[in-house]
PDB file of N, CA and C in Angstrom:
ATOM      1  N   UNK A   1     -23.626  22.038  37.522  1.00  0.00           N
ATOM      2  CA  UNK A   1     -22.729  20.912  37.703  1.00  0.00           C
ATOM      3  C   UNK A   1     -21.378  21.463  38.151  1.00  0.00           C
ATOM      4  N   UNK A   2     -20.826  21.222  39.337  1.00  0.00           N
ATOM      5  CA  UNK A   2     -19.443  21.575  39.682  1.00  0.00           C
ATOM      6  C   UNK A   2     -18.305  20.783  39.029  1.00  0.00           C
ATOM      7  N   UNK A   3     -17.140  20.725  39.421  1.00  0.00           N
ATOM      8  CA  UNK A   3     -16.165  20.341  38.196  1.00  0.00           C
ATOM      9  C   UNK A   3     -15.741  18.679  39.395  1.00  0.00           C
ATOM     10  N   UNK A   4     -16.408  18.322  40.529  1.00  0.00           N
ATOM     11  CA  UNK A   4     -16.189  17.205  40.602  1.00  0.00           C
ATOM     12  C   UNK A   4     -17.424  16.474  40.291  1.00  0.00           C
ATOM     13  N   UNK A   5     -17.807  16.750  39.531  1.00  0.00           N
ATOM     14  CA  UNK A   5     -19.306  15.643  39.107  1.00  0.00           C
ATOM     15  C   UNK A   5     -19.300  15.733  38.208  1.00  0.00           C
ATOM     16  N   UNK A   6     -18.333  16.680  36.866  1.00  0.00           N
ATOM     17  CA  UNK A   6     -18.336  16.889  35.525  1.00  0.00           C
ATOM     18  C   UNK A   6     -17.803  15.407  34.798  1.00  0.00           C
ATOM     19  N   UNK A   7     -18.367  14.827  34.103  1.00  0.00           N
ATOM     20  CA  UNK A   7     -17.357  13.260  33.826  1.00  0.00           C
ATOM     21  C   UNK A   7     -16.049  14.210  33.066  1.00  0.00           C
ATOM     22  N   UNK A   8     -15.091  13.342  33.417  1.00  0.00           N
ATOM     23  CA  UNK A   8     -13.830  13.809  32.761  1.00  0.00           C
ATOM     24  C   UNK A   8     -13.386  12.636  31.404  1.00  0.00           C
ATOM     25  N   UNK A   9     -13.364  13.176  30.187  1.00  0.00           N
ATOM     26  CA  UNK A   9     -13.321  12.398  28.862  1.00  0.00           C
ATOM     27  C   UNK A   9     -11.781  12.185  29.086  1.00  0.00           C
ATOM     28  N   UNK A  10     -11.515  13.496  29.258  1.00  0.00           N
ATOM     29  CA  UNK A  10      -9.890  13.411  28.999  1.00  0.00           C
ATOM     30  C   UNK A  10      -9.260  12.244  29.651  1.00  0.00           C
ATOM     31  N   UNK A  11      -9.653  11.403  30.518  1.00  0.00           N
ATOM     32  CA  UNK A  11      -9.001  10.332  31.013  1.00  0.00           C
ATOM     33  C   UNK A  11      -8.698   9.424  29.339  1.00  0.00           C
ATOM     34  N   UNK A  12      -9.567   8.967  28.501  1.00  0.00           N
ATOM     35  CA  UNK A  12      -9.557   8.006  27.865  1.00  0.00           C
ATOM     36  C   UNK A  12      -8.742   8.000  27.129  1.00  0.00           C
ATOM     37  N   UNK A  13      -8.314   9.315  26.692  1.00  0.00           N
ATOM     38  CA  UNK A  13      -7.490   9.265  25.798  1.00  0.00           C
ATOM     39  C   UNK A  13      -5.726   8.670  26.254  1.00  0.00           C
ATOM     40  N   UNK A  14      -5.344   9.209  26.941  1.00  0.00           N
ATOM     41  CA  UNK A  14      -3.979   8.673  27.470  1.00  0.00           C
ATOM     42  C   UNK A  14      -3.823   7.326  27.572  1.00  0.00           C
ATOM     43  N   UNK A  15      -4.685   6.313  27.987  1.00  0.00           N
ATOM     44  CA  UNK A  15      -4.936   4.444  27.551  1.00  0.00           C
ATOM     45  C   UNK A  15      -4.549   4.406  26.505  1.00  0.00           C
ATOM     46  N   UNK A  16      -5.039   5.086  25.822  1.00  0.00           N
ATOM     47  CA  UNK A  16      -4.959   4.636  24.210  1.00  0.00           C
ATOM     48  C   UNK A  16      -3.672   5.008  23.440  1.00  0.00           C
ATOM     49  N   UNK A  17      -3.216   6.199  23.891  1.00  0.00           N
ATOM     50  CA  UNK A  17      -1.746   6.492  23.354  1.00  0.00           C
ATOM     51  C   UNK A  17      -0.659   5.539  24.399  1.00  0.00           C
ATOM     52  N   UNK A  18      -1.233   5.579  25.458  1.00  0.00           N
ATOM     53  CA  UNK A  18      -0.273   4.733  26.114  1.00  0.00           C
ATOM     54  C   UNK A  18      -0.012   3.053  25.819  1.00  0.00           C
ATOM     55  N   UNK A  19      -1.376   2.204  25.263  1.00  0.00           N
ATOM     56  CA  UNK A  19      -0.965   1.155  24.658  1.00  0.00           C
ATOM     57  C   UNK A  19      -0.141   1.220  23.631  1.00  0.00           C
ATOM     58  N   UNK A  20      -0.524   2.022  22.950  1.00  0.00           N
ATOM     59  CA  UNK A  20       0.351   2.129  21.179  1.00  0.00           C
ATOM     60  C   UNK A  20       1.626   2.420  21.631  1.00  0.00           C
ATOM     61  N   UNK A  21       2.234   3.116  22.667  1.00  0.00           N
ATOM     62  CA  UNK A  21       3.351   3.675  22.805  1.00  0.00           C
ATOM     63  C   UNK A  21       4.276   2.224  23.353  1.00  0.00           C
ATOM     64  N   UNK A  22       3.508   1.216  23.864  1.00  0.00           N
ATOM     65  CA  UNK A  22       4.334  -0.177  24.451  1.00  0.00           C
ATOM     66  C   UNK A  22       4.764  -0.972  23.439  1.00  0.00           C
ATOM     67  N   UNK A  23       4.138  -0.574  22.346  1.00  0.00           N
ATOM     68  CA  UNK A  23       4.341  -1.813  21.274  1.00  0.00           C
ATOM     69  C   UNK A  23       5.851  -0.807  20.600  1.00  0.00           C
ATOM     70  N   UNK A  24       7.057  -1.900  20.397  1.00  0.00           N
ATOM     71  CA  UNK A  24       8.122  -1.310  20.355  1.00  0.00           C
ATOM     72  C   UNK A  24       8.253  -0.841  18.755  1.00  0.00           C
ATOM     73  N   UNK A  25       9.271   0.447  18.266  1.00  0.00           N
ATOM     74  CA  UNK A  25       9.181   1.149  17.477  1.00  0.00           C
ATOM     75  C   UNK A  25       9.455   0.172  16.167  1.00  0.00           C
ATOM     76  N   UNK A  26      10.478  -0.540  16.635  1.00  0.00           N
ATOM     77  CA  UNK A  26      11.079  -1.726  15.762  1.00  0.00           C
ATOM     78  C   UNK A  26      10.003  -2.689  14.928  1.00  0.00           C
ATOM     79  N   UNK A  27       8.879  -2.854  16.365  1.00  0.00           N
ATOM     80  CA  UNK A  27       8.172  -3.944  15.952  1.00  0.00           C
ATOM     81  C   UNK A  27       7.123  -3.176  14.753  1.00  0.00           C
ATOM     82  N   UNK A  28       6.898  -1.984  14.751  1.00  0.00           N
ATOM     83  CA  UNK A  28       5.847  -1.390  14.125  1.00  0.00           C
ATOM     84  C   UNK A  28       6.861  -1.136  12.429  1.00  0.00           C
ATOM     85  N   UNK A  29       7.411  -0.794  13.027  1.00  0.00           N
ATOM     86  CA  UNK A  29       8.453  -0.725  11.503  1.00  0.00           C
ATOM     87  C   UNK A  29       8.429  -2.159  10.391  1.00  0.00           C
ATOM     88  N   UNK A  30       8.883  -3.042  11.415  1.00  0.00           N
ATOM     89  CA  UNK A  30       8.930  -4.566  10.991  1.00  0.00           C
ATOM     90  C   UNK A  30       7.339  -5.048  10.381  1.00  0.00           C
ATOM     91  N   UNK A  31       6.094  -4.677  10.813  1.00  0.00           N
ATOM     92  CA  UNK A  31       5.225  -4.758  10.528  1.00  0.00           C
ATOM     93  C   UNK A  31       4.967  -4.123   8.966  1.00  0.00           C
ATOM     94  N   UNK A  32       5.212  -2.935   8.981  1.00  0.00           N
ATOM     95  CA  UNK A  32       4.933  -2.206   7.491  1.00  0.00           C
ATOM     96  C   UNK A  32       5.591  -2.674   6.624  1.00  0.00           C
ATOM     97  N   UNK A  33       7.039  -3.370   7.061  1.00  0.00           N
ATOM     98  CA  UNK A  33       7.418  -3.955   5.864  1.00  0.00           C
ATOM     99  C   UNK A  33       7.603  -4.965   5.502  1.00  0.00           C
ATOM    100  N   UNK A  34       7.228  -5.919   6.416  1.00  0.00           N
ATOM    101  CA  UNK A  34       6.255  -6.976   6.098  1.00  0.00           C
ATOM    102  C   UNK A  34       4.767  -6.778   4.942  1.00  0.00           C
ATOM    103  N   UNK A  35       4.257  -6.256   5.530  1.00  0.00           N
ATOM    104  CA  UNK A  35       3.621  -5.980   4.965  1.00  0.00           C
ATOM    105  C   UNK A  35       3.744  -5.504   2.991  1.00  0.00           C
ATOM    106  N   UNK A  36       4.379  -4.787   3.188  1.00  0.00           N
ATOM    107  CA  UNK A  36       5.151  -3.809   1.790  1.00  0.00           C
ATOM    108  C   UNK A  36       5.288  -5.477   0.841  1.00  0.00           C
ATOM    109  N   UNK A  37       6.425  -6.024   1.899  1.00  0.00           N
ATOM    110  CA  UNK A  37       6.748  -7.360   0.802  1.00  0.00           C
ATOM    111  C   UNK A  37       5.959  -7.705   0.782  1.00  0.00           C
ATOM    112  N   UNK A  38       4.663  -8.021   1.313  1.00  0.00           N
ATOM    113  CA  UNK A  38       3.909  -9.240   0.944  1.00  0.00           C
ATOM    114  C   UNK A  38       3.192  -8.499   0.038  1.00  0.00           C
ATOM    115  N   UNK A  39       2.725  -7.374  -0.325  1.00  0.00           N
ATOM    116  CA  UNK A  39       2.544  -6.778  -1.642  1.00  0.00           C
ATOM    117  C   UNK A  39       3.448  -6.700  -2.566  1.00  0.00           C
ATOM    118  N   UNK A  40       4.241  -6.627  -2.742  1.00  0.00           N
ATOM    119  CA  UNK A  40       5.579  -6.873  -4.009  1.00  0.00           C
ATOM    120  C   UNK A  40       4.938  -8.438  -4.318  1.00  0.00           C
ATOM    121  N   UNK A  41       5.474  -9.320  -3.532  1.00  0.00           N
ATOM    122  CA  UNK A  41       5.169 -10.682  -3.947  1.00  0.00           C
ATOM    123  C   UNK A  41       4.095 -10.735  -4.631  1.00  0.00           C
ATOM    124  N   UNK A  42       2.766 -10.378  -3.699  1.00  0.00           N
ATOM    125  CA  UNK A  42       1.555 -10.908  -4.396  1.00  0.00           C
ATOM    126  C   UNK A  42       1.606 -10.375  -5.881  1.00  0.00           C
ATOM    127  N   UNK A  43       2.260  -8.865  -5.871  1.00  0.00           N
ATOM    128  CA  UNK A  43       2.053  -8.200  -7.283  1.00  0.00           C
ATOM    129  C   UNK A  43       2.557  -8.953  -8.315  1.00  0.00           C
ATOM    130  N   UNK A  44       3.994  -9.582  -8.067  1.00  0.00           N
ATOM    131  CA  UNK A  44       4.886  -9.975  -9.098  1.00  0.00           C
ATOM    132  C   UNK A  44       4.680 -11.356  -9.420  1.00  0.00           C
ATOM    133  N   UNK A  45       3.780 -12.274  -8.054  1.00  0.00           N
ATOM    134  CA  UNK A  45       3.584 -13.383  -8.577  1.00  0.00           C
ATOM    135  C   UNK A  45       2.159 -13.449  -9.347  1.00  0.00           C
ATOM    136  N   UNK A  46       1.379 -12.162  -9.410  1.00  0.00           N
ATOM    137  CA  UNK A  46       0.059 -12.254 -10.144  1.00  0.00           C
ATOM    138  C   UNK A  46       0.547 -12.037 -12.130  1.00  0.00           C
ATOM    139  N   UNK A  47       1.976 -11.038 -11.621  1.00  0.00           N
ATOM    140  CA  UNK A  47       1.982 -11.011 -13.426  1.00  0.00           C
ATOM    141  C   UNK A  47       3.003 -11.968 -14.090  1.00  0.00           C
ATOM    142  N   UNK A  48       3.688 -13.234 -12.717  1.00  0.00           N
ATOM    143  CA  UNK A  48       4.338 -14.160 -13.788  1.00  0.00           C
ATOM    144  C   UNK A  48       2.984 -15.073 -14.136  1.00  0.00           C
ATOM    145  N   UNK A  49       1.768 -15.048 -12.975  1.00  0.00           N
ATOM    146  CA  UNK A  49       0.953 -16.024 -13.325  1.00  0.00           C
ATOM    147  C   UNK A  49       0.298 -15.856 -14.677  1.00  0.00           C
ATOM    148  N   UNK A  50       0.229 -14.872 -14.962  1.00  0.00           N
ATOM    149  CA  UNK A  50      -0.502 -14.074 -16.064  1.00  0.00           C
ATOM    150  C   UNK A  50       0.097 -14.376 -17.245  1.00  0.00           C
ATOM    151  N   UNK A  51       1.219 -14.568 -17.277  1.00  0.00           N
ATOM    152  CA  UNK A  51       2.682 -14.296 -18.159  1.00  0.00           C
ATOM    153  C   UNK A  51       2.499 -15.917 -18.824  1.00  0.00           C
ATOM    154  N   UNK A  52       2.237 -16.761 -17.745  1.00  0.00           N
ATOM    155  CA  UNK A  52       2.509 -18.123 -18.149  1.00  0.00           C
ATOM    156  C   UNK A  52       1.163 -18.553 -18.383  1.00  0.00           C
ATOM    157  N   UNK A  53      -0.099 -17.801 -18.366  1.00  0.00           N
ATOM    158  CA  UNK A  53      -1.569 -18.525 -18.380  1.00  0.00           C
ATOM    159  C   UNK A  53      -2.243 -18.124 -19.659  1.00  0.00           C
ATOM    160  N   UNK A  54      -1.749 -16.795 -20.191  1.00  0.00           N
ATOM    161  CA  UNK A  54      -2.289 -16.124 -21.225  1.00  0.00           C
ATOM    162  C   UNK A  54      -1.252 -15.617 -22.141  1.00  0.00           C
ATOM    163  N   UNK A  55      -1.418 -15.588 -23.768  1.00  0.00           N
ATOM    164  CA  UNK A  55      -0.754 -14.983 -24.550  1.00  0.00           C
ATOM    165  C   UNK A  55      -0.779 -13.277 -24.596  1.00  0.00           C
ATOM    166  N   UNK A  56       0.647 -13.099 -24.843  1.00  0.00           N
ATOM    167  CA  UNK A  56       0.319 -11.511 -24.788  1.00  0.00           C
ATOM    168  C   UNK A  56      -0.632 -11.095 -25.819  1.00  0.00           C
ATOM    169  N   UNK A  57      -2.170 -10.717 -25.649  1.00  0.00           N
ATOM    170  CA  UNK A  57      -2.991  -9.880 -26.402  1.00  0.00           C
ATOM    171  C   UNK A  57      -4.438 -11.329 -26.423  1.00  0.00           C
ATOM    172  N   UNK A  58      -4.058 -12.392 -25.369  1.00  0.00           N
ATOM    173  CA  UNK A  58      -4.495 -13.139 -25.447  1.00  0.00           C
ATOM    174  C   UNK A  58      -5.976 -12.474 -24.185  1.00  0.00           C
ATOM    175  N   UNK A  59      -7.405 -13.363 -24.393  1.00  0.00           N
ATOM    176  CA  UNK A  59      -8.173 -12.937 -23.624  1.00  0.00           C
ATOM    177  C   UNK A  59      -8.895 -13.805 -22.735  1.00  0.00           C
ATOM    178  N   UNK A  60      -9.681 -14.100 -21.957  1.00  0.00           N
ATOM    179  CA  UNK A  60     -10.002 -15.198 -21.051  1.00  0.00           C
ATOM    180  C   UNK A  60     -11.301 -14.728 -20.554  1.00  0.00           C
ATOM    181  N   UNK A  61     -12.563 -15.660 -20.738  1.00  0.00           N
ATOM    182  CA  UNK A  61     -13.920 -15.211 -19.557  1.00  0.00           C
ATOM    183  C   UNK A  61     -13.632 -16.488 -18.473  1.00  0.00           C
ATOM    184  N   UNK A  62     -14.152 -15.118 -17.626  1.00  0.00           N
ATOM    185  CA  UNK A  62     -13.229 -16.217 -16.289  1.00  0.00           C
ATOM    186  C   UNK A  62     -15.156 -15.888 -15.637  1.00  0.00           C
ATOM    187  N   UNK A  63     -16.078 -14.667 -15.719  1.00  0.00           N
ATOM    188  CA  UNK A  63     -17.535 -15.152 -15.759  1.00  0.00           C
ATOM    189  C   UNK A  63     -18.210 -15.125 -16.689  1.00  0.00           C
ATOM    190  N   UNK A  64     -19.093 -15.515 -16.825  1.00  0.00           N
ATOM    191  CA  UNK A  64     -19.791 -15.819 -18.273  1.00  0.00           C
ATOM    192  C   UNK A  64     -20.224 -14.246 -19.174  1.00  0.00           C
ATOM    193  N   UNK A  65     -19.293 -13.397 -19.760  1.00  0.00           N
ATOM    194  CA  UNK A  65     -19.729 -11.996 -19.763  1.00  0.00           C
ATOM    195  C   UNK A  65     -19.572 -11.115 -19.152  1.00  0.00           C
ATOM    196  N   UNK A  66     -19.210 -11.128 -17.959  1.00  0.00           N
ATOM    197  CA  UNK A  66     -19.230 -10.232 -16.879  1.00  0.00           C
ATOM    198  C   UNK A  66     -17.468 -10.131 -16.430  1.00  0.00           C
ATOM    199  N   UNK A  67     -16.583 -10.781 -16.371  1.00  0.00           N
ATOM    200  CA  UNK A  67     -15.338 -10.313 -16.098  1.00  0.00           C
ATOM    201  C   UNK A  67     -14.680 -11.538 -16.965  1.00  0.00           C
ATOM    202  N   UNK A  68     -14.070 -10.247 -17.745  1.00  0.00           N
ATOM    203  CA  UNK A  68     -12.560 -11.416 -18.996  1.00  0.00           C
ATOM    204  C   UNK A  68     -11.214 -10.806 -18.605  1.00  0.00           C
ATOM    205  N   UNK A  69     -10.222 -11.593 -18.345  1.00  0.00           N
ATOM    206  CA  UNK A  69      -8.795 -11.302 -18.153  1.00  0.00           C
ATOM    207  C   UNK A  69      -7.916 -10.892 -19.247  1.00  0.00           C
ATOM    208  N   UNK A  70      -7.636 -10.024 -20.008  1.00  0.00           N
ATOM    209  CA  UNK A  70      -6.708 -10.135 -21.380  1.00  0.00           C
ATOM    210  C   UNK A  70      -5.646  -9.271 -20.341  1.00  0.00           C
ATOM    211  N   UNK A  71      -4.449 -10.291 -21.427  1.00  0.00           N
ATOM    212  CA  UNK A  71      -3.043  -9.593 -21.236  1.00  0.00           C
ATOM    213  C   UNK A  71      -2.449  -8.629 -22.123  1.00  0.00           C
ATOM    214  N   UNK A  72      -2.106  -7.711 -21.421  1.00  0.00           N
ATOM    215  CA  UNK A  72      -1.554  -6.283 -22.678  1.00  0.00           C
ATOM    216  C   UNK A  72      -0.330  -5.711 -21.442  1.00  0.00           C
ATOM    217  N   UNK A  73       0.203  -5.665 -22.160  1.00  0.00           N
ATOM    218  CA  UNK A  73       1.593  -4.837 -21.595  1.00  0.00           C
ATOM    219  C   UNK A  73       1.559  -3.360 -21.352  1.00  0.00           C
ATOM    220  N   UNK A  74       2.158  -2.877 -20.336  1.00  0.00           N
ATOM    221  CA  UNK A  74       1.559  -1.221 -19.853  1.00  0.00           C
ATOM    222  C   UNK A  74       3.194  -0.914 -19.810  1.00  0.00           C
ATOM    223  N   UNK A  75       3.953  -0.116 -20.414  1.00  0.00           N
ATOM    224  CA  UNK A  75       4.700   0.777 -21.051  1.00  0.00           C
ATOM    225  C   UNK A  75       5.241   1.804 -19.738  1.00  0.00           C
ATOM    226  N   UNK A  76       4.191   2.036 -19.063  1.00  0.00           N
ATOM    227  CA  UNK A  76       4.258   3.621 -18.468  1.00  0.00           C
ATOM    228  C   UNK A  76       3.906   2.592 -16.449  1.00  0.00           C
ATOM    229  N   UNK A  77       3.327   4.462 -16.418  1.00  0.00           N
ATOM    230  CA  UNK A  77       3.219   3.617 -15.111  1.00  0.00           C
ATOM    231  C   UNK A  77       1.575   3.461 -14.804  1.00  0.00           C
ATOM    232  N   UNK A  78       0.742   3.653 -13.598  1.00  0.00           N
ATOM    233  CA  UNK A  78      -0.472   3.717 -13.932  1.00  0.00           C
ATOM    234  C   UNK A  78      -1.184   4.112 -15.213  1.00  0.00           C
ATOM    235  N   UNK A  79      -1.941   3.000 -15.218  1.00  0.00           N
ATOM    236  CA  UNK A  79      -3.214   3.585 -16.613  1.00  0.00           C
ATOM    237  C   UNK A  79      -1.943   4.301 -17.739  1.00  0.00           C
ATOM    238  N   UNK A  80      -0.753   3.512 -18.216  1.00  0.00           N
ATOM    239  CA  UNK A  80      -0.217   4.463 -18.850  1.00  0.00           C
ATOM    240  C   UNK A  80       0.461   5.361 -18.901  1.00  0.00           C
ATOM    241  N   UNK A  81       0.639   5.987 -17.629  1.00  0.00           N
ATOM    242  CA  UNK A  81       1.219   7.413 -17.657  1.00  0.00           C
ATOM    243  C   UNK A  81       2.671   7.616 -17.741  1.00  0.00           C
ATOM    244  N   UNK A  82       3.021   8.757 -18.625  1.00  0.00           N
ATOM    245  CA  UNK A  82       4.778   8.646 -18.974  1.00  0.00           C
ATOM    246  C   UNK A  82       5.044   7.459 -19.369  1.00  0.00           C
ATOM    247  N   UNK A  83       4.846   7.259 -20.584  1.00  0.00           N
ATOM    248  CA  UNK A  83       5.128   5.337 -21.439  1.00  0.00           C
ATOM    249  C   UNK A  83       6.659   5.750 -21.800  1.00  0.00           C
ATOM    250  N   UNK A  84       7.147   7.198 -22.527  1.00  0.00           N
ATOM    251  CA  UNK A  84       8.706   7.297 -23.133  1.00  0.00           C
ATOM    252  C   UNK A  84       8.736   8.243 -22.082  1.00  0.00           C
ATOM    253  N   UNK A  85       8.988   7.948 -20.783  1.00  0.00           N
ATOM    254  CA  UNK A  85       9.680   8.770 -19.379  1.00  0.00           C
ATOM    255  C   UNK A  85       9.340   8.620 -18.576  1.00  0.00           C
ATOM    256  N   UNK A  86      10.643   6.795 -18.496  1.00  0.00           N
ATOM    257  CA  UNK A  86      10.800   6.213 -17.383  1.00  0.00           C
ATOM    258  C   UNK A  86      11.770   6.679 -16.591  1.00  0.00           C
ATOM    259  N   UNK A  87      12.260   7.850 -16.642  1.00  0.00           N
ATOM    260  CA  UNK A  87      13.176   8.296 -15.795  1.00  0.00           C
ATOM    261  C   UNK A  87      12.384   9.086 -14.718  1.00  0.00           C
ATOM    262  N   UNK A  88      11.339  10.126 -15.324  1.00  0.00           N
ATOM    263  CA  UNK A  88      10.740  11.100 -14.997  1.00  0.00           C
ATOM    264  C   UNK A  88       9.297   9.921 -14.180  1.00  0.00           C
ATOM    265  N   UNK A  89       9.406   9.251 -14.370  1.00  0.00           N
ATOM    266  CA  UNK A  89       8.655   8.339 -13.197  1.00  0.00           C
ATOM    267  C   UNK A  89       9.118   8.075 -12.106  1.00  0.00           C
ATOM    268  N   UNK A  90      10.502   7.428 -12.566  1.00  0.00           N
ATOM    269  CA  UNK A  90      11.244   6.816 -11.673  1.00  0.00           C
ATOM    270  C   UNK A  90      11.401   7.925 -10.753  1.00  0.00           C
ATOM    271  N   UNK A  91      11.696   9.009 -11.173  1.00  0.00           N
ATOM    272  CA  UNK A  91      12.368  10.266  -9.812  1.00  0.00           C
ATOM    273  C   UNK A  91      10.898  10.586  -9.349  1.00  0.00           C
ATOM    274  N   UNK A  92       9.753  10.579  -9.612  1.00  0.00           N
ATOM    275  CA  UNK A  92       8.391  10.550  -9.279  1.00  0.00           C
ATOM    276  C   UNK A  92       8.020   9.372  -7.871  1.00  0.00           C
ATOM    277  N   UNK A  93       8.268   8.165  -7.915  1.00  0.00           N
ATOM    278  CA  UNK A  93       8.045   7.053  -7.667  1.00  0.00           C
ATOM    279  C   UNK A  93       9.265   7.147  -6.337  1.00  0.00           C
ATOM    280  N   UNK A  94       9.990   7.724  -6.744  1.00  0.00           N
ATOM    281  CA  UNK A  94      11.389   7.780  -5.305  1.00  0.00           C
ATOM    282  C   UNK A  94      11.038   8.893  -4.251  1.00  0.00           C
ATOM    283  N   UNK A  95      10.520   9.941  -5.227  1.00  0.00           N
ATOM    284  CA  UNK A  95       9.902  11.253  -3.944  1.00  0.00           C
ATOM    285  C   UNK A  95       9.036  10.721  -3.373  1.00  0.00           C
ATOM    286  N   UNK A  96       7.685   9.923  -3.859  1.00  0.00           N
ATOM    287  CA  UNK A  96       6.650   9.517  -2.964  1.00  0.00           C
ATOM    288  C   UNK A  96       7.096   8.649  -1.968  1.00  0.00           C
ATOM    289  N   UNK A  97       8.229   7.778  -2.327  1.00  0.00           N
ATOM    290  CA  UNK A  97       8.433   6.640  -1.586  1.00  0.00           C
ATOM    291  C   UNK A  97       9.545   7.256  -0.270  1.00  0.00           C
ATOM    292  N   UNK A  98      10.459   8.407   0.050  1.00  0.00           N
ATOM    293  CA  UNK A  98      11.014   9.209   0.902  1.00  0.00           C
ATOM    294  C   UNK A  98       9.897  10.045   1.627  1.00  0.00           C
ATOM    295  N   UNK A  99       8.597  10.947   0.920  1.00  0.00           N
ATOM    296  CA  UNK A  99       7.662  10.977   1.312  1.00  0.00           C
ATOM    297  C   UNK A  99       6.872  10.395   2.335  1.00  0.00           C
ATOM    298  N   UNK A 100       6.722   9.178   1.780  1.00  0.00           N
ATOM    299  CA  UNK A 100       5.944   7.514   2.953  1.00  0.00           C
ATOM    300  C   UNK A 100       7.092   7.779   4.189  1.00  0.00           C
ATOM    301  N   UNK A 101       8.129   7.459   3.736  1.00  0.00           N
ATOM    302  CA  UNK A 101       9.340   7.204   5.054  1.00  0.00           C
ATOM    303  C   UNK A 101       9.168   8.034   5.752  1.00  0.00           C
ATOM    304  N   UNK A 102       9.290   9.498   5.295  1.00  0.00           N
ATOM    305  CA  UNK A 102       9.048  10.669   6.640  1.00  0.00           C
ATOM    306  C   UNK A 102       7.771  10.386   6.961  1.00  0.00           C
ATOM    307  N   UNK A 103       6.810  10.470   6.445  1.00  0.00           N
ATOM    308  CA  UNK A 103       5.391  10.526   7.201  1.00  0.00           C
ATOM    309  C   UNK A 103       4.956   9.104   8.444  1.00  0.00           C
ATOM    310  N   UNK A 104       5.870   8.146   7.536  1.00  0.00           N
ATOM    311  CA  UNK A 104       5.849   6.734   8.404  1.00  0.00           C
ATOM    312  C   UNK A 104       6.633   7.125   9.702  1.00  0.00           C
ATOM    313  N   UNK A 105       7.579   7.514  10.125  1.00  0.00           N
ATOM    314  CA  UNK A 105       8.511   7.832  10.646  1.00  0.00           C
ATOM    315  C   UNK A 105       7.665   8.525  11.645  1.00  0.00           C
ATOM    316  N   UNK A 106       7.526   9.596  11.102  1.00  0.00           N
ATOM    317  CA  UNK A 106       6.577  10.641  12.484  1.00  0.00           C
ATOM    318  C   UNK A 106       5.264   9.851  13.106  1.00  0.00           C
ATOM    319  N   UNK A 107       4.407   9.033  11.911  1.00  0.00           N
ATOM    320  CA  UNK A 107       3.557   8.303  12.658  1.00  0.00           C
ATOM    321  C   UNK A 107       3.416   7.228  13.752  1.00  0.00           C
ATOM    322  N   UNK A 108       4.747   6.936  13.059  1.00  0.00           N
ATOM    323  CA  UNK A 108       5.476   5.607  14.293  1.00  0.00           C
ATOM    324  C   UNK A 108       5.887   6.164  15.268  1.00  0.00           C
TER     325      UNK A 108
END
């Protein structure tokens, strides 16, 4: 096979960086954090719903056996973790989140 009958792949790729590259930097930014809020919201409006539907330590079958809702208060952060060091979260929770920004940043 000589190199004008070889199919050339490498064409396809440049389409594809070249669409992504039209969509403006702003708009992709604006997207993620859109996004971001509409997770805050959903989060915060699932635990006032919770707050106002169930007693704290209160429990609920929502299927017959198979999934119950109880409310218990979490101290820490995931599953618990660091319940007396909320500071040592907090500076945890700020590196990941400068973390996201650079990595968002270069990906955008």
């Amino acid at each position: 096979m000589n190199l004008e009958t070889r199919p050339n792949h490498a064409m396809d790729e440049p389409a594809t960086v070249e669409a992504h590259s039209r969509t403006p930097s702003w708009m992709r930014w604006a997207t993620v954090c859109l996004i971001a809020f509409v997770v805050v919201i959903a989060d915060q409006w699932t635990k006032m719903w919770i707050r106002s539907w169930l007693p704290l330590g209160g429990s609920r079958c929502i299927f017959d056996g198979i999934l119950w809702f109880t409310h218990i208060q979490n101290p820490g952060g995931a599953f618990g973790l660091f319940p007396n060091a909320p500071y040592a979260f907090l500076a945890g929770a700020i590196i990941v989140l400068v973390l996201f920004i650079i990595w968002g940043r270069q990906a955008i």
